mmCIF file of C-alpha atoms in Angstrom:
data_model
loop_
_atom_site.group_PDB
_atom_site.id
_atom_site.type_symbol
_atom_site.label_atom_id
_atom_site.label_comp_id
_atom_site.label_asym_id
_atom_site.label_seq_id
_atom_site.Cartn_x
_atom_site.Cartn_y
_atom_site.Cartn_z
ATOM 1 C CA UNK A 306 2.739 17.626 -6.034
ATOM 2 C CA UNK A 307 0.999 14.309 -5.684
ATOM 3 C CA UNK A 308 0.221 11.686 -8.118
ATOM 4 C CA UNK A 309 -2.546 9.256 -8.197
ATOM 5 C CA UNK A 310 -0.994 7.118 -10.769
ATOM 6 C CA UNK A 311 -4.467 4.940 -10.968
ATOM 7 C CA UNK A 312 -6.515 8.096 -11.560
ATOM 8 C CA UNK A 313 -3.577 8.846 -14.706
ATOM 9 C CA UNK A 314 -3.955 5.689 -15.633
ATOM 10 C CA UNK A 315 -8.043 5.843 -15.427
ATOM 11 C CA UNK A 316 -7.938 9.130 -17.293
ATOM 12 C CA UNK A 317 -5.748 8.235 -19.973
ATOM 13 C CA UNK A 318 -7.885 5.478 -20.541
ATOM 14 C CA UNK A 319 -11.108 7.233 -21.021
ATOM 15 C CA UNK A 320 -9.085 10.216 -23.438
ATOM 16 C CA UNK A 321 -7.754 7.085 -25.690
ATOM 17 C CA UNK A 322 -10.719 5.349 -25.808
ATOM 18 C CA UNK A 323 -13.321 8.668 -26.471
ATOM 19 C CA UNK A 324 -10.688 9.844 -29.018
ATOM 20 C CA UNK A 325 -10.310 6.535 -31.182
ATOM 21 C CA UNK A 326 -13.733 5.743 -30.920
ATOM 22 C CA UNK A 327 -15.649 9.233 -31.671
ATOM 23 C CA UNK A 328 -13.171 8.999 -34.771
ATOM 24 C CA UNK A 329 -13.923 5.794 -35.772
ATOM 25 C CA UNK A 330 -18.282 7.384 -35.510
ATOM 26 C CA UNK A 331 -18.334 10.346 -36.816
ATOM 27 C CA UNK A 332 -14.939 10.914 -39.175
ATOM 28 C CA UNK A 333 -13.180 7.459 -40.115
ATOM 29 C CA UNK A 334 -15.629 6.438 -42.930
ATOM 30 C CA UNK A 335 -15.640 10.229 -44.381
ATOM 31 C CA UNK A 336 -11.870 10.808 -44.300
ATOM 32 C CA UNK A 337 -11.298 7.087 -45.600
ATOM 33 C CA UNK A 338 -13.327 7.632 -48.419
ATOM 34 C CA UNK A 339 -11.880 11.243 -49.482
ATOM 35 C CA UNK A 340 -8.652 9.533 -49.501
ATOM 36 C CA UNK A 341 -9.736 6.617 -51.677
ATOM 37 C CA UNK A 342 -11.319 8.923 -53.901
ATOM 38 C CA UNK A 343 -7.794 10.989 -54.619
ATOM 39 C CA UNK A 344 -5.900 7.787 -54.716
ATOM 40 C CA UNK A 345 -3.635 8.697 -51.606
ATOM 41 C CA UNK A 346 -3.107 6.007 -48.904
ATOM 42 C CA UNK A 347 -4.974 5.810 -45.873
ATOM 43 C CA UNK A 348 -3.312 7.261 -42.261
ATOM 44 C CA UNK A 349 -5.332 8.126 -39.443
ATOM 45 C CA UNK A 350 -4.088 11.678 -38.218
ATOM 46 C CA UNK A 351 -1.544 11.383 -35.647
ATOM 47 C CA UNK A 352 -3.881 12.211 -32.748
ATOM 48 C CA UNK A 353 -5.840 9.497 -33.551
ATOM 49 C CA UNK A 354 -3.209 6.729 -34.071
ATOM 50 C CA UNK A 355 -1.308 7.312 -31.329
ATOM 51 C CA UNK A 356 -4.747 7.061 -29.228
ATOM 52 C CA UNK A 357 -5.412 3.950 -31.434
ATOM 53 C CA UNK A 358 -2.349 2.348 -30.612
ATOM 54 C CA UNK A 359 -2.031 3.081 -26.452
ATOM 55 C CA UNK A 360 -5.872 2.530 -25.876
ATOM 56 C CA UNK A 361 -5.265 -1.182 -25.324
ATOM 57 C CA UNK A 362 -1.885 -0.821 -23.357
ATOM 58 C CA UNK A 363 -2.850 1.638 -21.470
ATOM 59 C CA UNK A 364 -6.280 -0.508 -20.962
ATOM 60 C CA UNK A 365 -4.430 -3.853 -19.852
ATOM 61 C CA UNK A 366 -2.086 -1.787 -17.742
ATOM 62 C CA UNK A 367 -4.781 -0.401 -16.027
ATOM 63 C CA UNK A 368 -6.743 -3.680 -15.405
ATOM 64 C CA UNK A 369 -3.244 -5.677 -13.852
ATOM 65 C CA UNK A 370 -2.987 -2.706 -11.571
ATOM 66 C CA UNK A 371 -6.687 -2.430 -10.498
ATOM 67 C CA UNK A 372 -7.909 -6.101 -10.292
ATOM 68 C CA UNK A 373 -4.960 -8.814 -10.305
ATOM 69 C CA UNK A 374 -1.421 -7.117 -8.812
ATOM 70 C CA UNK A 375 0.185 -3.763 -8.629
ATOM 71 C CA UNK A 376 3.873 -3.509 -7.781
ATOM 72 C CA UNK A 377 5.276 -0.691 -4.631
ATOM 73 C CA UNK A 378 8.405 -0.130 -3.331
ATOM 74 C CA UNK A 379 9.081 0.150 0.537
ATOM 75 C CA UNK A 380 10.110 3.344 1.479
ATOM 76 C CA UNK A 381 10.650 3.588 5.318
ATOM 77 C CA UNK A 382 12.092 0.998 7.890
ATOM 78 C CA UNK A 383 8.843 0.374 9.647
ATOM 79 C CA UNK A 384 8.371 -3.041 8.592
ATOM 80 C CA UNK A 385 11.647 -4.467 9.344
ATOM 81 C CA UNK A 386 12.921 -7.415 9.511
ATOM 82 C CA UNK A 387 9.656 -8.570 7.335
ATOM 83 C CA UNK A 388 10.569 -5.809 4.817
ATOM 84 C CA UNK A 389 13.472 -4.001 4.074
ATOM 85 C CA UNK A 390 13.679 -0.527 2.700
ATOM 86 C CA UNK A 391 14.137 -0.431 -0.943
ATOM 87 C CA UNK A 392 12.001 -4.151 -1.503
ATOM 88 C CA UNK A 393 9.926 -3.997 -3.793
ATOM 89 C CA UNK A 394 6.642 -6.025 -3.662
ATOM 90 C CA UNK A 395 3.509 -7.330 -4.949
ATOM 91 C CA UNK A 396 0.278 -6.786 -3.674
ATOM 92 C CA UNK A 397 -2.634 -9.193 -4.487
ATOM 93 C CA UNK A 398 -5.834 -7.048 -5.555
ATOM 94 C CA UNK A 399 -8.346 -9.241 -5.412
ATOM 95 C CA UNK A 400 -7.993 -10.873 -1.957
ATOM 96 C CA UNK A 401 -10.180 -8.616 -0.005
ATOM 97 C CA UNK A 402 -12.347 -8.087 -3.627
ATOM 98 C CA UNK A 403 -12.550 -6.203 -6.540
ATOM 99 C CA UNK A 404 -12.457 -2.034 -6.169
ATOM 100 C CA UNK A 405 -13.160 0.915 -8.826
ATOM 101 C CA UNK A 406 -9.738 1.908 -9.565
ATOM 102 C CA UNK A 407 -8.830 5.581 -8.300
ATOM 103 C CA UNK A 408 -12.299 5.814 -6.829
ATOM 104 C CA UNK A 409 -11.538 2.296 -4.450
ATOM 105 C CA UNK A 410 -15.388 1.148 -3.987
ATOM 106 C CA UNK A 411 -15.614 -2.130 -3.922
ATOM 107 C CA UNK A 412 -17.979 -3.973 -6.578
ATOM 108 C CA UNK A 413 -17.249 -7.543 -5.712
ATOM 109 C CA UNK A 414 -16.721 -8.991 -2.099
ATOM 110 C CA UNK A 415 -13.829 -11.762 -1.931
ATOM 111 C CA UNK A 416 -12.729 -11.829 1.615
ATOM 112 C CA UNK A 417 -11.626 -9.812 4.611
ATOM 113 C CA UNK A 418 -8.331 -9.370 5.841
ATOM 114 C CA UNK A 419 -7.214 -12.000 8.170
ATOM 115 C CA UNK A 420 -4.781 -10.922 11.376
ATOM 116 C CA UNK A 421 -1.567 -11.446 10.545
ATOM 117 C CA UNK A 422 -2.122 -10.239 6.934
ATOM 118 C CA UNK A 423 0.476 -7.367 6.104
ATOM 119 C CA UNK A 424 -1.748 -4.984 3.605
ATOM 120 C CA UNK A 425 -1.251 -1.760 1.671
ATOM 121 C CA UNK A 426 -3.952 0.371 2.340
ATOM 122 C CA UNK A 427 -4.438 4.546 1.629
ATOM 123 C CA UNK A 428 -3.326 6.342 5.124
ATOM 124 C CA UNK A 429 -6.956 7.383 6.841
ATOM 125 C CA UNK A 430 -4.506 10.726 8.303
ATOM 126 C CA UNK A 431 -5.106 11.432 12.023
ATOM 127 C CA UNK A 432 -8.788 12.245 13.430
ATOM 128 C CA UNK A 433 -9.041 14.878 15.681
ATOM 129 C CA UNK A 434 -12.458 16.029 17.382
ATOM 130 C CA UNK A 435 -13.265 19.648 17.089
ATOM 131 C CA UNK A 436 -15.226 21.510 20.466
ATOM 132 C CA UNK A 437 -18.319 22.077 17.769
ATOM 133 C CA UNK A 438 -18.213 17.926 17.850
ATOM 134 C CA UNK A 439 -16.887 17.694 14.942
ATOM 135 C CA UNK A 440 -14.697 15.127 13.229
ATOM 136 C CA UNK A 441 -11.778 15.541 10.454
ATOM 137 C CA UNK A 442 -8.783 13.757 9.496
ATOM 138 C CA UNK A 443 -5.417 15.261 8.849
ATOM 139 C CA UNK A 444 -1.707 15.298 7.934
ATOM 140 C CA UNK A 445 -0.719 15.715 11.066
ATOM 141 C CA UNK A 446 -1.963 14.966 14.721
ATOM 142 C CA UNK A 447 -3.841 18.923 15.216
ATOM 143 C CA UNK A 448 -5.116 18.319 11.682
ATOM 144 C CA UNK A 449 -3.974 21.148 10.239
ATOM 145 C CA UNK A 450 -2.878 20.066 7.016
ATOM 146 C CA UNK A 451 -4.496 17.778 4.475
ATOM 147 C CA UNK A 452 -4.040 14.456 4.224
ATOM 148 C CA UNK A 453 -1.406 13.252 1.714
ATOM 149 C CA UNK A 454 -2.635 10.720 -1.154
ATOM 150 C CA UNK A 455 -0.051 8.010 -0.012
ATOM 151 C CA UNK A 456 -0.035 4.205 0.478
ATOM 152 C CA UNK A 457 0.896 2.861 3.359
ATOM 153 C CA UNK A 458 2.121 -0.961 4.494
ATOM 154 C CA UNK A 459 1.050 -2.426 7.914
ATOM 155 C CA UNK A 460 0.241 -5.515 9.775
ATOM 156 C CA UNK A 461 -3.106 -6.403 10.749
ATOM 157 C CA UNK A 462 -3.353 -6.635 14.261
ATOM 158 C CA UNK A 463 -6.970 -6.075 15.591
ATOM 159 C CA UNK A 464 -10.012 -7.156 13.806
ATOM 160 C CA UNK A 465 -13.422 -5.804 14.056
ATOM 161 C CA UNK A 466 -14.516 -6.742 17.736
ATOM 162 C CA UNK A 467 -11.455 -7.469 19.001
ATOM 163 C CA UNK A 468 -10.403 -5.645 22.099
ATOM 164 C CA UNK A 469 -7.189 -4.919 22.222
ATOM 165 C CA UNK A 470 -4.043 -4.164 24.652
ATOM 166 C CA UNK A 471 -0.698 -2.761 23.722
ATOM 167 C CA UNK A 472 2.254 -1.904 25.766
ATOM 168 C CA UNK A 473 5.401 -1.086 24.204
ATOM 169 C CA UNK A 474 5.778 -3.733 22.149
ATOM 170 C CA UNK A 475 3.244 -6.534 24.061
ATOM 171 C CA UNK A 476 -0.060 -7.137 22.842
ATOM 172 C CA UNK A 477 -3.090 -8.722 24.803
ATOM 173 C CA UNK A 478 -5.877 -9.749 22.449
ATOM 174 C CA UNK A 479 -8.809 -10.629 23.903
ATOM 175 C CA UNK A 480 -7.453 -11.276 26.797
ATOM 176 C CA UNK A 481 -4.537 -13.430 25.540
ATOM 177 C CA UNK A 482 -1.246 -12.480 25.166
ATOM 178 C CA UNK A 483 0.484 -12.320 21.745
ATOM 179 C CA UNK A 484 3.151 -15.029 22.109
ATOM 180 C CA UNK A 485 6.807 -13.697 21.065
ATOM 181 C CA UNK A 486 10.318 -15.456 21.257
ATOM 182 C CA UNK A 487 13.755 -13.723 21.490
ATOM 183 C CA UNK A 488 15.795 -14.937 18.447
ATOM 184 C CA UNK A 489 19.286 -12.307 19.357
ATOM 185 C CA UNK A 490 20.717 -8.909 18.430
ATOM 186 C CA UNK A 491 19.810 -7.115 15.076
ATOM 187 C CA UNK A 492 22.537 -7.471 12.753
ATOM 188 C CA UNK A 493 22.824 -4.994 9.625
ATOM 189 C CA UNK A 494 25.131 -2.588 7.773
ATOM 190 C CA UNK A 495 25.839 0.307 9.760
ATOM 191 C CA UNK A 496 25.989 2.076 6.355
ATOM 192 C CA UNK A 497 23.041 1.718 5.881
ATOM 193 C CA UNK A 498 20.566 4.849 7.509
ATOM 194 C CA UNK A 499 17.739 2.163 8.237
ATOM 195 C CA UNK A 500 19.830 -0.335 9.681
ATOM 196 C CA UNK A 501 22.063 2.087 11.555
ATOM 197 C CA UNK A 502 18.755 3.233 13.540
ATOM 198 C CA UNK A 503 18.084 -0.622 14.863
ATOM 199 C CA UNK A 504 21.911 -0.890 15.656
ATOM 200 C CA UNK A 505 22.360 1.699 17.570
ATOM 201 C CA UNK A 506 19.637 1.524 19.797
ATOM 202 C CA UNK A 507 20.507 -2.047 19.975
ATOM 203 C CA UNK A 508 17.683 -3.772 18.700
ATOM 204 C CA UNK A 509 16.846 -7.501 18.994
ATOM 205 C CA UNK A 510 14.962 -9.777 16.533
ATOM 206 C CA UNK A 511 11.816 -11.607 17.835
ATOM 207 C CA UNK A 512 9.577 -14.715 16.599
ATOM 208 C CA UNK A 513 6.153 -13.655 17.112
ATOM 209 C CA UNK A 514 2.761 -16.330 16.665
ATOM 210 C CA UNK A 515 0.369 -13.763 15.805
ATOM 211 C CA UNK A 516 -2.634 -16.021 15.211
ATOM 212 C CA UNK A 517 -2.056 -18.342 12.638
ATOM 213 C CA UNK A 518 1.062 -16.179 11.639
ATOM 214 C CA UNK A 519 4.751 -16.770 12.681
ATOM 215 C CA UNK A 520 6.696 -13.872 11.654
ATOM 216 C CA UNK A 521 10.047 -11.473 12.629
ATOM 217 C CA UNK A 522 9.533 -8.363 14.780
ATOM 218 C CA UNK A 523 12.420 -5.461 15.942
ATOM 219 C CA UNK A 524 12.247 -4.291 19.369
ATOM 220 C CA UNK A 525 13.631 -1.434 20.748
ATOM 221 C CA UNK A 526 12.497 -0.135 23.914
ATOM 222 C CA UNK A 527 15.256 2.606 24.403
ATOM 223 C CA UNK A 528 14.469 4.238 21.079
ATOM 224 C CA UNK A 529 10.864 6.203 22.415
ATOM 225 C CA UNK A 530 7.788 5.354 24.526
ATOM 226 C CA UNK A 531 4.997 4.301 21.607
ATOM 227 C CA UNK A 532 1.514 5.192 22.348
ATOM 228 C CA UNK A 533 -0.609 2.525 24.823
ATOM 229 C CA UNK A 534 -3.706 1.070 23.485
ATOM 230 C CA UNK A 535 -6.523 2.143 24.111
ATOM 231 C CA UNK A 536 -5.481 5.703 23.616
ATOM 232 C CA UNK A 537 -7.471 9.050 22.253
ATOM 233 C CA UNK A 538 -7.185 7.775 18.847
ATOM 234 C CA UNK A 539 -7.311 3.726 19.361
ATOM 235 C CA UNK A 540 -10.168 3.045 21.387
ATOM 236 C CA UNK A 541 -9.768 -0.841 23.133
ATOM 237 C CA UNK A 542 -12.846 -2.103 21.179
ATOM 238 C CA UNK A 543 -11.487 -2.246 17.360
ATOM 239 C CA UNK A 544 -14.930 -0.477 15.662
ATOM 240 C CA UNK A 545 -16.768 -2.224 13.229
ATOM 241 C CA UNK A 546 -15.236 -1.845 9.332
ATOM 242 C CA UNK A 547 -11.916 -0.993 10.820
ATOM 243 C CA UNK A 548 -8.541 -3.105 11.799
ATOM 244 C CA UNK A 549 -5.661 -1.971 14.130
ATOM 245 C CA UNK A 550 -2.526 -1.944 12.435
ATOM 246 C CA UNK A 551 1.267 -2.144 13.177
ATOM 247 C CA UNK A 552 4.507 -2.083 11.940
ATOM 248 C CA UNK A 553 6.631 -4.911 12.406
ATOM 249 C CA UNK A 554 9.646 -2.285 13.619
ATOM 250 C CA UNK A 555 7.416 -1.547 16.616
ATOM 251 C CA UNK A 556 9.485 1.478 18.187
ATOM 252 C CA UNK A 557 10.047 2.860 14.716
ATOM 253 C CA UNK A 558 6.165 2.576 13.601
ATOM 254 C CA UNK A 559 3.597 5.648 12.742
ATOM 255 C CA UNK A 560 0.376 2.945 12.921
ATOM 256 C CA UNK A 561 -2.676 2.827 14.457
ATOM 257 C CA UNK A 562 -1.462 3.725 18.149
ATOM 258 C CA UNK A 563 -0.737 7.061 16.582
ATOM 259 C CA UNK A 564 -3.415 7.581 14.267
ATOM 260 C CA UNK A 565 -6.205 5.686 14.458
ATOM 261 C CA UNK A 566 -7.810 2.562 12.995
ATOM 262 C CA UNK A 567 -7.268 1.663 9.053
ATOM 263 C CA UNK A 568 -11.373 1.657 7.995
ATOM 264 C CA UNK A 569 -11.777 -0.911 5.622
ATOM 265 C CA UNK A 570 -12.572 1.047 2.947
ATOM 266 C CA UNK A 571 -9.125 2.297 2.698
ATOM 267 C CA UNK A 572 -7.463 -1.210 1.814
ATOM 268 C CA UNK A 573 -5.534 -1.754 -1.404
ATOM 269 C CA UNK A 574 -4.417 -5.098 -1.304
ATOM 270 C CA UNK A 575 -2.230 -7.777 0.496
ATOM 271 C CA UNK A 576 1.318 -7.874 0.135
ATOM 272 C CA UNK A 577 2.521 -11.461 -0.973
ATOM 273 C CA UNK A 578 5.922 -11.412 -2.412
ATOM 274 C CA UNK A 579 9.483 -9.668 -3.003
ATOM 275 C CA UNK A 580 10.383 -9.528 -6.295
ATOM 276 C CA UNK A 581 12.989 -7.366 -6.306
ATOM 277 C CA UNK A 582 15.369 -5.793 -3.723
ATOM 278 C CA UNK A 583 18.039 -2.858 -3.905
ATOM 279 C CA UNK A 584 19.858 -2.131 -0.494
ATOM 280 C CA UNK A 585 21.751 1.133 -2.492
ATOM 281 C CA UNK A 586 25.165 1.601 -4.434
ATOM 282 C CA UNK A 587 28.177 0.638 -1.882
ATOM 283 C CA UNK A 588 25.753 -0.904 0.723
ATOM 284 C CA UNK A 589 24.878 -4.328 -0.557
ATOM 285 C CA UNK A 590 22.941 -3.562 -4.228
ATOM 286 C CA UNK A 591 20.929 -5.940 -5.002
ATOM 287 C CA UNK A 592 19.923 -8.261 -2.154
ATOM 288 C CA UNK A 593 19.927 -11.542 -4.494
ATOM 289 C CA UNK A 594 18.704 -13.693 -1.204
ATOM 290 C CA UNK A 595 15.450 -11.485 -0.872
ATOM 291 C CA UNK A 596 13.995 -11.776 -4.372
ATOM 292 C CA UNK A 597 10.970 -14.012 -4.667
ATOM 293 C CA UNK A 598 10.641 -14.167 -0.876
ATOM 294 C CA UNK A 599 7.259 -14.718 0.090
ATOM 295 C CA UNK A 600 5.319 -12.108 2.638
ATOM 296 C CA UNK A 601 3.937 -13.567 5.984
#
């Protein structure tokens, strides 16, 4: 089963609040007034104080998540080096403007995402084409199952207009070449399932200039062929509202050469700092030199 913890949060929200304040219409003034009358001292029922008491937590909770900075952990290794599994970050909620939590429409416009930006965004699925001409998105890449209510964590790439080329891991944006430098080998913990993947296909560690960005990228070109762009899914044009998105583990990446574009709509936030890291009992623990790192 699949939680929407913003939609708990949302819900929760509106119970507490209808409950406490229906009470404090129609019943408060009657029931405080029986009680005076008998001498007893005053209580609200339990129902009503506990909804009393976690209205405003649950309010402020919900208002830190939505509009200022929700925490996530990293799950997968497809953003290595940049981010490890088992990081956990912050993402900014407010730099590409103000959404509706658990609904996600935006009501104020603050920005768009820049290339370079690494964003968590909800995963679009796959779109596949039916023969009747139709469109839908799915789990998987026939579309045969739903798609999952998961968050996702990519870089942006390709932004609206852009025309794009990708190779393996070399990128041509309009018409210039993403500039990358070899730094050496991938060194890790071959404990460690995540870095025991890199290391064994023998990875190296690259300096990429992606735009105004300088950042780390894995390459491993004996792992699998990745998907060219423009593909079936990934047209060359990036279409309007939409951004081409990678992970910075380029053979080790589900992203837009697979799937698609990430529409707009779909963005959560920006990723913009570690604050906490846990590499797992007897492989490292806590990764002291990661914490407060910030995200480029």
């Amino acid at each position: 089963m699949e939680f929407d913890f913003a939609a708990i949060l949302l819900g929760l929200t509106v119970l507490f609040g209808v409950v406490w304040g229906l009470d404090r219409l129609f019943l408060y003034k009657k029931r405080k007034a029986r009680l005076d009358a008998a001498g007893e001292e005053y209580r609200d029922p339990m129902p009503v104080d506990w909804a009393r008491s976690l209205f405003p937590v649950v309010l402020v909770v919900l208002l830190l998540r939505s509009f200022v900075a929700e925490p996530f952990r990293i799950p997968s290794g497809s953003m290595m080096p940049t981010l490890d599994v088992g990081d956990f970050i912050l993402v900014n909620k407010f730099a590409y403007g103000l959404r509706l939590p658990a609904f996600n429409n935006k009501i104020l416009d603050l920005g768009e995402p820049q290339r370079g930006d690494v964003v968590v965004f909800r995963w679009p699925g796959f779109t596949c084409h039916r023969d009747d001409g139709t469109v839908v998105h799915g789990g998987n890449a026939d579309c045969s199952v739903p798609v999952p209510n998961q968050n996702w964590i990519k870089r942006v790439i390709g932004l609206p207009g852009d025309t794009i080329q990708v190779r393996d891991s070399e990128i041509v944006i309009n018409g210039k070449p993403v500039p990358a430098e070899k730094i050496g080998p991938f060194t890790g913990n071959h404990a460690r399932p995540a870095d025991e993947e890199l290391l064994a296909y023998g990875a190296t560690i690259w300096k990429e200039h992606l735009g105004k960005v300088t950042h780390l990228i894995a390459r491993m070109p004996d792992r699998m062929p990745t998907p060219p762009v423009p593909n079936a899914n990934m047209p060359a044009v990036v279409p309007d509202n939409c951004y081409l998105v990678m992970g910075d583990d380029r053979e080790n990446s589900e992203d837009s050469r697979w799937w698609g574009c990430m529409p707009e709509q779909n963005l959560a936030g920006k990723a913009f700092l570690i604050w906490m890291s846990w590499k797992g009992w007897g492989t490292g623990g806590v990764d002291f030199s990661r914490i407060g790192t910030v995200i480029h």
